[in-house]
Every structure is written in C-alpha cells, then in structure tokens.
Amino acid sequence: MKIPPVKGTRDFYPQDMAVRNWIIDGWKKASIRNGFEEYDGPIFEYLDMYRIKSGDEIVQQLFSLTDRGGRELAIRPEITPTLARMVNQQINSLPKPIKWFSVPRLCRAERPQKGRLREFFQWNIDIIGVDDVLADAEVIFTTVDYLQSIGLTHRDVQVKISSRKLLAEGLRNIGVPEDKFNSLYILLDKHAKLSPETFKEELSKQTGDTSIVDKLIMLMRSTTILEACNILGLNPNADPAAQELAHLDDILQTMGVGQYCTLCPSIVRGLAYYTGIVFEVHELFGSLRAICGGGRFDNLLHDFGGPSIPATGMGMGDCVLEILLRERGLIPEAIMGRKLDYFVALADKTLTKEVYTVVAKLRSKGYSANFSYKPLSGLSKQLKEASEQNAKKCIIIGDEFKTGDIVIKDMTTGQQQTVNFEEFLASPKPSSQ
Ligand code: HAM
C-alpha cells in the first residue's frame, strides 16, 4: 500500500531543504543584526491558551488532541501566546526591553491553497516592555531589513500599516456595539477575499444597520488615514491613534525605509489580540496572500495572568515568501546541492584502506569529504562522482602516497599539485572551507 503525504504538508527533499535553510538562515541573520535573541517553546500547549485570545478563526483551525490524562492540547498554530506565557513566567528576572525572535514550525488546519498550508515555518520577532511607537518602527524596520537583504525592493513589496486603535475609536463613533468588534475585525480582515455582495451581506448580518454597513464599505475602500478619519467621524489632527500613525511614518522615513511603507486604513488583521499599530507586507502587484503580519498586543500578557506590559511584533511565513522569491528568480543557484571540500579518489588498487584513513583525517580536521563506495571502478568514474557531488577538490591516492604524498586536483580549473599529506594536514584550515 502506497501511503501519500498528509494534505497541506510538504516533504523537504535536499533541494527543498536547501531553500528552507537559506530562508531561515536569512531570518536569523536579520534578527541578530537587529538585536534580537532567539527563544523557542513546545510544539503543543493547552487548547485553552488559544481559546482565550487568538480569536475564533484560529481556534477553528486548531489541530487538537486529548492526552492520556484527559488534558485538551493543541499543536501550536502561532507562537505569540507561548511567548506571552513564557515572558509572564519569568517577568521579574528578564531584562527589559525583551527583543526576542523565533522560527517555529506551526500547524493550522486551513484549507490548503497557494501560499497557505497546514504546516509551515514562521519567523517571529517581538519587542516586549516598550510603550512607544519606536518599538513598532523597529519591528517594521527589521522586517524590511530582511526583505531588502534577499533582494526584494519597494517596487516588489510594501508594508501596509494601520491602527486597531483608530479602527476601534471609529467603530465606537459610528455606533458599533463593543461586543461586535472581534467578529467585525475577522470579517473586515477578509474583505478582499469576499465578493462585494457577500461582504455587504455579512456586514449587514453583523451590524444590522445600513449606515454602518455603508461606512465600513467606504472605509475598506479608503486609501489614506485622512479619508478613513472622515468616514469614521474622527479628527485626524487631534485623534491620538491618527497622530501615532503619523509619528510612526515619520520614524520609518528617518530610518530610511519609508519607500517600503504605506499607511493603509483597510489593514485590520484577523487575530483578536491586537490593540494598536497593525501591519502586513504584501507584494505590490499580484494576488498572493500576505507575506507577513503583525502589530501591537498590549493586553495579551495581562490576559494570560501577567502584569500589564506592552508588546509588539510580527510573524512571516515561509510559503508565500518562497513563491514570491521563485517568481522573481531571487533564490540563488549556489545554495543548491551538496557542499564538499574534498572527494578522495583511489588510483592505486593496493591503497584502498589508505583512502579511508585520509577521509577520516580530513573529516576530523573539519573538512567535508566523501569517497566512492566503488573505488575499484576506475579513476575517471570516481572523478565523475566527485563532480556530481560538487566537490571543490579531489585528492588522488596513488603511487606517491607510498612516500606520504597526495595529488590535489582543483575540480574547477583542473590544475593538479602534489603535496605531503601530513604537512597539508598540519597547515591551518582556510577560513573559507
Ligand atoms: P498571522 O497573520 O496569523 O499572525 O500569520 C502571520 C504570517 O504567517 C502570515 O502573513 C503568513 O505569512 C504566515 N501564515 C499564516 N498562516 C499560514 C498558513 N496556513 N500557511 C502558510 N503561512 C501561513 C500571527 O501568527 C501572529 N502571531 C504574528 C505576530 C507575532 N504578531 C505579533 N507577533
């Protein structure tokens, strides 16, 4: 019986693994460059943790299980609740501000589609303990820093920024009851995926008021904060959330990433815990889903039984990013394939065991080295194997080895040199190898 892979999962063959590692390596480097420290948590948590604050949408997508002790658990669909739990646990001893990053493997029982799977990797960066829009700017700057480092320009991607605070103030102003906010956020977040008719119908169901429905439709079409304030009856020059957005925009310009950023009132975010600045990165032209999303979640630590501590951060999945990078031809060819410093080939049939000794010594010196499992097949077949394995150089064990010498063949230039093996081993290993 042939067993297929589970729907929405991926098998990582070596060439896929090379891309995954390259993406994750870039995330980690960008995090470290921007002053973040790495953390991780368990792959499953109590189901209730997600029920408390992630919002209905994510709870419906949980892979959950009951353990032998009858405890209800869920595989993590995101790491932000784990982060809040971990920080709360050691809140008094952790130096603040906390700037942490993580690259968890996550599972969501979503309908698999382009860029959305049931298992994926997600880069998270979060800053905890800073009640200043500067922290939101740092999160956005780090995100852009990574995108820039892999060759995505402001003509490829844009950070679209808005404010949940502004939206909440506006909703109150136009008469939406507070208990409707969370379900409205999920609906507004989905507006681009729904037909205009369905969106209007759903809005009517939730609010039951045509004037509110019309205003929310206009809001989702608005392109500036000024326009959004007018629709929601807010004064852009006095409203604190509008002022905060303007200040953030100013910092981002000063940091030199202004070209990548646009204030965009139709960004809402689906998760329930956001409280202030929210943002998503989208490709500028095209129909891919969001590349990343994040924002401020000032109440989450308190909601999880900790003190009131402000927090902000973002999560970027590997799926949409990889599709985009492939489309733009931005995945370097050089990351593919095995990386081998030396391939040790046998030229004298009496020296088979010496090949094993040489390979073992090379490896313990820190070089990557392989040899043929069929050394008696002849030198040319072994050299072919060496180039198939991307070996930079080939060490040939022939007659010279009887006096301690090896022949080193450069696989790119074809040049050969004879050197004493013990002297070669005693010399310092070049840093590029
Ligand atoms: P999120 O919007 O649910 O936010 O996910 C953030 C990103 O994760 C998405 O933009 C996408 O790149 C990726 N993603 C989400 N679901 C899937 C999926 N099914 N398949 C592939 N990629 C996916 C969060 O998770 C927040 N916890 C982020 C955050 C961190 N906010 C503050 N700190």
Short mmCIF file of C-alpha atoms and ligand atoms in Angstrom, two decimals:
data_model
loop_
_atom_site.label_atom_id
_atom_site.label_comp_id
_atom_site.label_asym_id
_atom_site.label_seq_id
_atom_site.Cartn_x
_atom_site.Cartn_y
_atom_site.Cartn_z
CA MET A 1 0.00 0.00 0.00
CA LYS A 2 1.37 3.41 -1.01
CA ILE A 3 0.89 5.98 1.73
CA PRO A 4 0.54 9.57 0.45
CA PRO A 5 1.76 12.63 2.38
CA VAL A 6 -0.87 14.31 4.57
CA LYS A 7 -2.84 17.08 2.84
CA GLY A 8 -1.28 20.53 3.28
CA THR A 9 2.14 19.23 4.36
CA ARG A 10 5.45 19.30 2.49
CA ASP A 11 8.26 16.81 2.06
CA PHE A 12 11.62 18.53 2.03
CA TYR A 13 13.91 16.74 -0.42
CA PRO A 14 17.50 18.04 -0.27
CA GLN A 15 16.91 20.79 -2.87
CA ASP A 16 13.80 21.96 -0.94
CA MET A 17 15.70 21.75 2.33
CA ALA A 18 18.42 23.99 0.86
CA VAL A 19 15.82 26.68 0.13
CA ARG A 20 14.20 26.29 3.56
CA ASN A 21 17.57 26.58 5.30
CA TRP A 22 18.53 29.60 3.21
CA ILE A 23 15.27 31.39 4.10
CA ILE A 24 15.56 30.55 7.80
CA ASP A 25 19.24 31.48 7.85
CA GLY A 26 18.35 34.91 6.41
CA TRP A 27 15.63 35.38 9.05
CA LYS A 28 18.05 34.50 11.84
CA LYS A 29 20.78 36.77 10.49
CA ALA A 30 18.36 39.71 10.16
CA SER A 31 17.13 39.12 13.74
CA ILE A 32 20.63 39.06 15.17
CA ARG A 33 21.66 42.14 13.13
CA ASN A 34 18.74 43.99 14.64
CA GLY A 35 19.49 42.99 18.22
CA PHE A 36 17.01 40.13 18.83
CA GLU A 37 17.74 36.96 20.87
CA GLU A 38 16.37 33.53 19.93
CA TYR A 39 13.83 31.55 22.00
CA ASP A 40 11.51 28.59 21.41
CA GLY A 41 8.68 26.81 23.19
CA PRO A 42 6.92 23.45 22.99
CA ILE A 43 5.15 22.23 19.86
CA PHE A 44 1.88 21.80 21.81
CA GLU A 45 0.17 23.83 24.50
CA TYR A 46 -3.14 23.70 26.39
CA LEU A 47 -6.01 24.26 23.96
CA ASP A 48 -7.41 26.96 26.25
CA MET A 49 -4.42 29.16 25.58
CA TYR A 50 -5.66 29.76 22.04
CA ARG A 51 -9.31 29.94 23.11
CA ILE A 52 -8.51 32.87 25.42
CA LYS A 53 -7.20 35.36 22.94
CA SER A 54 -6.23 34.23 19.47
CA GLY A 55 -9.80 34.56 18.17
CA ASP A 56 -12.41 32.23 16.72
CA GLU A 57 -10.78 31.88 13.33
CA ILE A 58 -7.59 30.34 14.67
CA VAL A 59 -9.48 28.15 17.18
CA GLN A 60 -11.43 26.63 14.28
CA GLN A 61 -8.10 25.80 12.61
CA LEU A 62 -6.50 24.02 15.55
CA PHE A 63 -5.12 20.52 15.39
CA SER A 64 -6.17 19.41 18.86
CA LEU A 65 -5.81 16.23 20.86
CA THR A 66 -6.67 14.85 24.28
CA ASP A 67 -3.74 13.28 26.10
CA ARG A 68 -3.94 10.15 28.25
CA GLY A 69 -4.63 12.26 31.30
CA GLY A 70 -7.68 13.79 29.58
CA ARG A 71 -5.96 17.15 29.02
CA GLU A 72 -7.05 19.08 25.93
CA LEU A 73 -3.98 20.12 23.95
CA ALA A 74 -3.38 21.79 20.60
CA ILE A 75 -0.42 21.87 18.22
CA ARG A 76 0.72 25.49 18.13
CA PRO A 77 -0.90 27.49 15.28
CA GLU A 78 1.21 30.53 16.28
CA ILE A 79 3.86 31.24 18.90
CA THR A 80 2.66 34.59 20.26
CA PRO A 81 0.57 33.01 23.09
CA THR A 82 3.58 30.82 24.04
CA LEU A 83 5.76 33.93 24.08
CA ALA A 84 3.29 35.69 26.39
CA ARG A 85 3.17 32.64 28.68
CA MET A 86 6.97 32.32 28.79
CA VAL A 87 7.58 36.01 29.45
CA ASN A 88 4.91 36.06 32.19
CA GLN A 89 6.58 33.09 33.85
CA GLN A 90 9.88 34.94 34.33
CA ILE A 91 8.68 38.51 34.17
CA ASN A 92 10.64 39.74 37.19
CA SER A 93 14.01 38.32 36.21
CA LEU A 94 14.01 39.08 32.48
CA PRO A 95 15.97 42.19 31.48
CA LYS A 96 13.73 44.66 29.65
CA PRO A 97 13.06 45.54 26.98
CA ILE A 98 12.73 42.00 25.68
CA LYS A 99 13.69 41.65 22.00
CA TRP A 100 13.21 38.01 21.05
CA PHE A 101 12.91 36.06 17.82
CA SER A 102 11.89 32.51 16.97
CA VAL A 103 11.32 30.35 13.89
CA PRO A 104 8.68 27.81 14.99
CA ARG A 105 7.09 25.08 12.89
CA LEU A 106 3.34 25.74 13.09
CA CYS A 107 0.17 23.85 12.14
CA ARG A 108 -3.19 25.24 11.12
CA ALA A 109 -6.00 23.12 9.70
CA GLU A 110 -6.66 25.68 6.96
CA ARG A 111 -7.94 24.83 3.51
CA PRO A 112 -4.62 24.33 1.70
CA GLN A 113 -4.17 26.87 -1.10
CA LYS A 114 -1.40 28.83 -2.81
CA GLY A 115 0.79 30.16 0.00
CA ARG A 116 -1.30 28.65 2.81
CA LEU A 117 -0.58 25.14 4.07
CA ARG A 118 -1.37 23.09 7.16
CA GLU A 119 2.22 23.04 8.33
CA PHE A 120 4.68 25.89 7.82
CA PHE A 121 7.57 27.80 9.35
CA GLN A 122 7.09 31.31 10.67
CA TRP A 123 9.69 33.91 11.59
CA ASN A 124 8.61 35.84 14.69
CA ILE A 125 10.17 38.99 16.10
CA ASP A 126 8.66 40.62 19.18
CA ILE A 127 9.54 43.51 21.47
CA ILE A 128 8.05 43.44 24.97
CA GLY A 129 8.11 46.24 27.52
CA VAL A 130 8.20 49.30 25.24
CA ASP A 131 5.17 51.57 25.26
CA ASP A 132 6.45 53.67 22.39
CA VAL A 133 5.79 53.58 18.67
CA LEU A 134 9.56 53.33 18.27
CA ALA A 135 9.25 49.59 19.04
CA ASP A 136 6.68 49.18 16.24
CA ALA A 137 9.11 51.05 13.97
CA GLU A 138 11.92 48.64 14.99
CA VAL A 139 9.75 45.61 14.14
CA ILE A 140 8.87 47.09 10.74
CA PHE A 141 12.49 48.14 10.12
CA THR A 142 13.76 44.59 10.88
CA THR A 143 11.14 43.11 8.57
CA VAL A 144 12.16 45.45 5.76
CA ASP A 145 15.85 44.84 6.51
CA TYR A 146 15.32 41.13 5.82
CA LEU A 147 13.24 41.71 2.67
CA GLN A 148 15.91 44.08 1.37
CA SER A 149 18.69 41.59 2.17
CA ILE A 150 17.14 38.96 -0.10
CA GLY A 151 16.71 41.37 -2.98
CA LEU A 152 13.04 42.42 -2.65
CA THR A 153 12.75 46.14 -3.38
CA HIS A 154 9.99 48.63 -2.55
CA ARG A 155 8.74 48.01 -6.08
CA ASP A 156 8.19 44.34 -5.18
CA VAL A 157 6.72 44.58 -1.68
CA GLN A 158 5.03 47.15 0.55
CA VAL A 159 4.42 47.27 4.30
CA LYS A 160 0.80 48.38 4.72
CA ILE A 161 0.27 49.97 8.10
CA SER A 162 -2.86 50.87 10.03
CA SER A 163 -4.15 51.05 13.60
CA ARG A 164 -6.63 48.89 15.52
CA LYS A 165 -6.92 51.75 17.99
CA LEU A 166 -8.05 54.08 15.22
CA LEU A 167 -10.50 51.48 13.94
CA ALA A 168 -11.89 50.79 17.44
CA GLU A 169 -12.38 54.53 18.08
CA GLY A 170 -14.07 54.84 14.70
CA LEU A 171 -16.35 51.84 15.27
CA ARG A 172 -17.45 53.30 18.61
CA ASN A 173 -18.04 56.66 16.89
CA ILE A 174 -20.28 55.24 14.18
CA GLY A 175 -22.30 53.25 16.74
CA VAL A 176 -20.99 49.66 16.55
CA PRO A 177 -21.53 47.88 19.89
CA GLU A 178 -18.25 46.89 21.60
CA ASP A 179 -19.18 43.16 21.73
CA LYS A 180 -19.30 43.09 17.93
CA PHE A 181 -15.71 44.35 17.46
CA ASN A 182 -13.89 41.00 17.39
CA SER A 183 -16.16 39.32 14.86
CA LEU A 184 -16.08 42.50 12.76
CA TYR A 185 -12.26 42.50 12.76
CA ILE A 186 -12.29 38.97 11.29
CA LEU A 187 -14.83 39.99 8.64
CA LEU A 188 -13.06 43.25 7.72
CA ASP A 189 -9.75 41.36 7.55
CA LYS A 190 -11.32 39.01 4.99
CA HIS A 191 -12.95 41.74 2.87
CA ALA A 192 -10.51 41.42 -0.05
CA LYS A 193 -11.22 37.68 -0.33
CA LEU A 194 -15.03 38.12 -0.42
CA SER A 195 -17.20 39.33 -3.30
CA PRO A 196 -18.61 42.85 -2.68
CA GLU A 197 -22.13 41.33 -2.37
CA THR A 198 -21.09 38.71 0.21
CA PHE A 199 -19.08 41.29 2.16
CA LYS A 200 -22.10 43.63 2.29
CA GLU A 201 -24.42 40.77 3.28
CA GLU A 202 -22.10 39.65 6.09
CA LEU A 203 -21.71 43.23 7.33
CA SER A 204 -25.50 43.63 7.43
CA LYS A 205 -25.82 40.37 9.39
CA GLN A 206 -23.30 41.56 11.94
CA THR A 207 -24.33 45.19 12.37
CA GLY A 208 -27.98 45.28 11.18
CA ASP A 209 -27.58 48.96 10.27
CA THR A 210 -27.30 50.20 6.66
CA SER A 211 -25.50 53.43 7.56
CA ILE A 212 -22.79 51.46 9.45
CA VAL A 213 -22.54 48.98 6.56
CA ASP A 214 -22.05 51.79 4.04
CA LYS A 215 -19.41 53.46 6.20
CA LEU A 216 -17.46 50.22 6.66
CA ILE A 217 -17.55 49.52 2.91
CA MET A 218 -16.22 53.04 2.30
CA LEU A 219 -13.57 52.51 4.99
CA MET A 220 -12.30 49.35 3.29
CA ARG A 221 -12.01 51.31 0.02
CA SER A 222 -10.24 54.30 1.62
CA THR A 223 -6.57 54.78 0.87
CA THR A 224 -5.46 57.46 3.33
CA ILE A 225 -5.77 57.97 7.08
CA LEU A 226 -7.40 61.34 6.42
CA GLU A 227 -10.11 59.68 4.33
CA ALA A 228 -10.61 56.97 6.99
CA CYS A 229 -10.92 59.61 9.74
CA ASN A 230 -13.55 61.47 7.71
CA ILE A 231 -15.58 58.30 7.22
CA LEU A 232 -15.34 57.36 10.91
CA GLY A 233 -16.02 60.91 12.16
CA LEU A 234 -12.55 61.31 13.74
CA ASN A 235 -10.40 64.43 13.74
CA PRO A 236 -7.03 63.42 12.20
CA ASN A 237 -5.24 66.34 13.86
CA ALA A 238 -6.47 65.56 17.37
CA ASP A 239 -7.07 61.81 17.34
CA PRO A 240 -4.25 60.05 19.29
CA ALA A 241 -4.28 56.95 17.04
CA ALA A 242 -4.03 59.07 13.87
CA GLN A 243 -1.21 61.08 15.47
CA GLU A 244 0.58 57.87 16.42
CA LEU A 245 0.41 56.63 12.82
CA ALA A 246 1.83 59.93 11.56
CA HIS A 247 4.66 59.70 14.12
CA LEU A 248 5.43 56.09 13.09
CA ASP A 249 5.52 57.13 9.45
CA ASP A 250 7.96 59.90 10.35
CA ILE A 251 10.31 57.48 12.21
CA LEU A 252 10.24 55.00 9.31
CA GLN A 253 11.18 57.79 6.88
CA THR A 254 14.04 58.79 9.19
CA MET A 255 15.21 55.17 9.40
CA GLY A 256 15.40 55.12 5.59
CA VAL A 257 12.66 52.53 4.94
CA GLY A 258 9.89 55.00 4.13
CA GLN A 259 9.75 53.89 0.49
CA TYR A 260 8.72 50.41 1.63
CA CYS A 261 5.88 51.67 3.83
CA THR A 262 2.35 52.93 3.17
CA LEU A 263 -0.34 53.93 5.64
CA CYS A 264 -3.36 51.90 4.60
CA PRO A 265 -6.63 52.01 6.62
CA SER A 266 -8.02 48.76 5.17
CA ILE A 267 -5.43 46.68 7.09
CA VAL A 268 -7.26 45.21 10.10
CA ARG A 269 -5.65 41.79 10.94
CA GLY A 270 -7.78 38.80 11.90
CA LEU A 271 -6.30 37.91 15.30
CA ALA A 272 -8.24 39.16 18.32
CA TYR A 273 -5.37 40.36 20.49
CA TYR A 274 -4.10 43.37 18.50
CA THR A 275 -4.59 46.70 20.24
CA GLY A 276 -2.71 49.40 18.29
CA ILE A 277 -0.48 49.66 15.21
CA VAL A 278 -1.09 46.73 12.83
CA PHE A 279 0.67 45.95 9.57
CA GLU A 280 1.00 43.44 6.77
CA VAL A 281 3.52 43.05 3.97
CA HIS A 282 2.04 42.45 0.53
CA GLU A 283 3.55 42.11 -2.91
CA LEU A 284 2.97 45.35 -4.78
CA PHE A 285 1.36 43.75 -7.84
CA GLY A 286 -0.12 40.28 -7.85
CA SER A 287 -2.59 38.18 -5.95
CA LEU A 288 -0.54 36.36 -3.34
CA ARG A 289 -1.75 36.33 0.26
CA ALA A 290 0.05 38.47 2.88
CA ILE A 291 3.78 37.75 3.24
CA CYS A 292 3.69 38.68 6.91
CA GLY A 293 1.55 40.33 9.52
CA GLY A 294 1.93 41.80 12.95
CA GLY A 295 1.15 44.58 15.33
CA ARG A 296 0.83 45.73 18.90
CA PHE A 297 -0.72 43.42 21.51
CA ASP A 298 -0.57 45.42 24.73
CA ASN A 299 -3.14 43.31 26.65
CA LEU A 300 -2.05 39.75 25.88
CA LEU A 301 0.39 39.28 28.77
CA HIS A 302 -2.18 40.62 31.21
CA ASP A 303 -4.91 38.44 29.67
CA PHE A 304 -2.65 35.46 30.36
CA GLY A 305 -2.45 36.32 34.04
CA GLY A 306 0.67 38.52 33.93
CA PRO A 307 1.21 42.21 34.54
CA SER A 308 0.17 44.89 32.03
CA ILE A 309 3.16 45.02 29.72
CA PRO A 310 3.10 46.49 26.23
CA ALA A 311 4.22 44.30 23.32
CA THR A 312 4.56 44.44 19.56
CA GLY A 313 5.81 42.05 16.90
CA MET A 314 5.24 40.24 13.65
CA GLY A 315 5.15 36.78 12.03
CA MET A 316 6.33 35.91 8.49
CA GLY A 317 5.59 32.50 6.96
CA ASP A 318 7.88 30.72 4.54
CA CYS A 319 5.23 29.72 1.96
CA VAL A 320 4.20 32.97 0.24
CA LEU A 321 7.74 34.27 0.60
CA GLU A 322 9.17 31.27 -1.24
CA ILE A 323 6.61 31.51 -4.05
CA LEU A 324 7.44 35.20 -4.49
CA LEU A 325 11.20 34.62 -4.42
CA ARG A 326 10.88 31.85 -7.01
CA GLU A 327 8.71 34.07 -9.23
CA ARG A 328 11.32 36.84 -9.06
CA GLY A 329 14.27 34.49 -9.58
CA LEU A 330 15.77 35.57 -6.25
CA ILE A 331 16.75 32.16 -4.91
CA PRO A 332 20.49 31.80 -5.54
CA GLU A 333 21.55 28.75 -7.53
CA ALA A 334 24.63 28.43 -5.31
CA ILE A 335 22.62 27.29 -2.26
CA MET A 336 21.61 24.06 -4.03
CA GLY A 337 23.46 20.80 -3.91
CA ARG A 338 25.92 19.12 -1.61
CA LYS A 339 28.88 21.16 -0.41
CA LEU A 340 32.04 19.06 -0.41
CA ASP A 341 35.59 20.30 0.21
CA TYR A 342 37.26 17.08 -0.93
CA PHE A 343 36.47 13.86 -2.73
CA VAL A 344 39.13 11.24 -2.14
CA ALA A 345 39.75 9.02 -5.16
CA LEU A 346 41.76 5.83 -5.41
CA ALA A 347 44.31 5.47 -8.22
CA ASP A 348 46.30 2.52 -6.87
CA LYS A 349 44.22 -0.55 -6.07
CA THR A 350 46.56 -1.63 -3.27
CA LEU A 351 45.79 1.54 -1.27
CA THR A 352 42.03 1.10 -0.56
CA LYS A 353 42.44 1.32 3.23
CA GLU A 354 44.58 4.47 2.92
CA VAL A 355 41.57 6.17 1.29
CA TYR A 356 39.52 5.54 4.46
CA THR A 357 42.36 6.89 6.64
CA VAL A 358 42.73 10.04 4.53
CA VAL A 359 38.96 10.66 4.50
CA ALA A 360 38.74 10.16 8.28
CA LYS A 361 41.66 12.55 8.91
CA LEU A 362 40.18 15.20 6.58
CA ARG A 363 36.82 14.99 8.34
CA SER A 364 38.35 15.26 11.80
CA LYS A 365 40.23 18.36 10.63
CA GLY A 366 36.81 19.89 9.78
CA TYR A 367 36.77 19.42 6.01
CA SER A 368 33.72 17.88 4.36
CA ALA A 369 34.93 14.81 2.49
CA ASN A 370 33.47 11.83 0.67
CA PHE A 371 34.83 8.87 -1.26
CA SER A 372 33.45 6.34 -3.69
CA TYR A 373 31.87 3.16 -2.36
CA LYS A 374 33.15 1.57 -5.59
CA PRO A 375 36.80 2.68 -5.61
CA LEU A 376 37.82 -0.14 -7.96
CA SER A 377 35.63 1.24 -10.75
CA GLY A 378 38.50 3.35 -12.06
CA LEU A 379 39.72 6.94 -11.59
CA SER A 380 37.58 8.57 -14.28
CA LYS A 381 34.36 7.17 -12.76
CA GLN A 382 35.46 8.42 -9.33
CA LEU A 383 36.21 11.89 -10.76
CA LYS A 384 32.74 11.91 -12.33
CA GLU A 385 31.28 11.03 -8.93
CA ALA A 386 33.35 13.85 -7.38
CA SER A 387 31.92 16.43 -9.76
CA GLU A 388 28.36 15.07 -9.31
CA GLN A 389 28.85 15.64 -5.59
CA ASN A 390 30.07 19.24 -6.18
CA ALA A 391 33.49 18.55 -4.69
CA LYS A 392 35.73 21.62 -4.88
CA LYS A 393 38.86 19.45 -4.97
CA CYS A 394 39.77 15.83 -5.45
CA ILE A 395 42.56 14.12 -3.52
CA ILE A 396 44.05 11.29 -5.54
CA ILE A 397 45.67 8.44 -3.62
CA GLY A 398 48.17 6.85 -5.96
CA ASP A 399 51.73 5.59 -6.03
CA GLU A 400 53.02 8.88 -4.43
CA PHE A 401 51.16 8.04 -1.23
CA LYS A 402 53.75 5.34 -0.52
CA THR A 403 56.16 8.24 0.22
CA GLY A 404 53.46 10.27 2.02
CA ASP A 405 52.33 12.48 -0.90
CA ILE A 406 48.87 13.15 -2.29
CA VAL A 407 47.76 14.73 -5.55
CA ILE A 408 45.20 17.53 -5.16
CA LYS A 409 43.15 18.27 -8.25
CA ASP A 410 41.17 21.51 -8.42
CA MET A 411 37.80 20.49 -9.88
CA THR A 412 37.14 23.94 -11.38
CA THR A 413 40.49 24.67 -13.03
CA GLY A 414 41.66 21.07 -13.47
CA GLN A 415 45.09 22.04 -12.04
CA GLN A 416 46.94 19.42 -10.02
CA GLN A 417 49.61 19.74 -7.32
CA THR A 418 51.48 17.14 -5.29
CA VAL A 419 51.86 17.83 -1.55
CA ASN A 420 52.90 15.92 1.53
CA PHE A 421 49.72 14.74 3.30
CA GLU A 422 50.93 15.22 6.90
CA GLU A 423 52.19 18.77 6.07
CA PHE A 424 48.88 19.51 4.37
CA LEU A 425 47.01 18.33 7.48
CA ALA A 426 49.27 20.34 9.79
CA SER A 427 48.68 23.61 7.90
CA PRO A 428 45.80 25.80 9.14
CA LYS A 429 42.42 25.16 7.51
CA PRO A 430 41.48 28.13 5.25
CA SER A 431 38.52 30.02 6.76
CA SER A 432 36.51 29.68 3.53
CA GLN A 433 36.45 25.90 3.95
P1 HAM B 1 -0.86 35.65 11.24
O1 HAM B 1 -1.36 36.79 10.41
O2 HAM B 1 -1.84 34.63 11.65
O3 HAM B 1 -0.14 36.29 12.51
O4 HAM B 1 0.32 34.94 10.46
C1 HAM B 1 1.45 35.69 10.06
C2 HAM B 1 2.01 35.13 8.78
O5 HAM B 1 2.21 33.72 8.91
C3 HAM B 1 1.11 35.26 7.55
O6 HAM B 1 1.21 36.53 6.97
C4 HAM B 1 1.72 34.17 6.66
O7 HAM B 1 2.96 34.61 6.11
C5 HAM B 1 2.03 33.09 7.66
N1 HAM B 1 0.93 32.11 7.72
C6 HAM B 1 -0.16 32.13 8.48
N2 HAM B 1 -0.94 31.05 8.26
C7 HAM B 1 -0.29 30.31 7.34
C8 HAM B 1 -0.54 29.05 6.67
N3 HAM B 1 -1.62 28.34 6.94
N4 HAM B 1 0.36 28.61 5.77
C9 HAM B 1 1.48 29.32 5.50
N5 HAM B 1 1.78 30.50 6.08
C10 HAM B 1 0.90 30.99 6.98
C11 HAM B 1 0.40 35.56 13.53
O8 HAM B 1 0.59 34.37 13.50
C12 HAM B 1 0.86 36.41 14.69
N6 HAM B 1 1.12 35.53 15.83
C13 HAM B 1 2.10 37.19 14.28
C14 HAM B 1 2.61 38.07 15.39
C15 HAM B 1 3.76 37.91 16.09
N7 HAM B 1 2.01 39.15 15.84
C16 HAM B 1 2.75 39.67 16.81
N8 HAM B 1 3.80 38.92 16.97
#
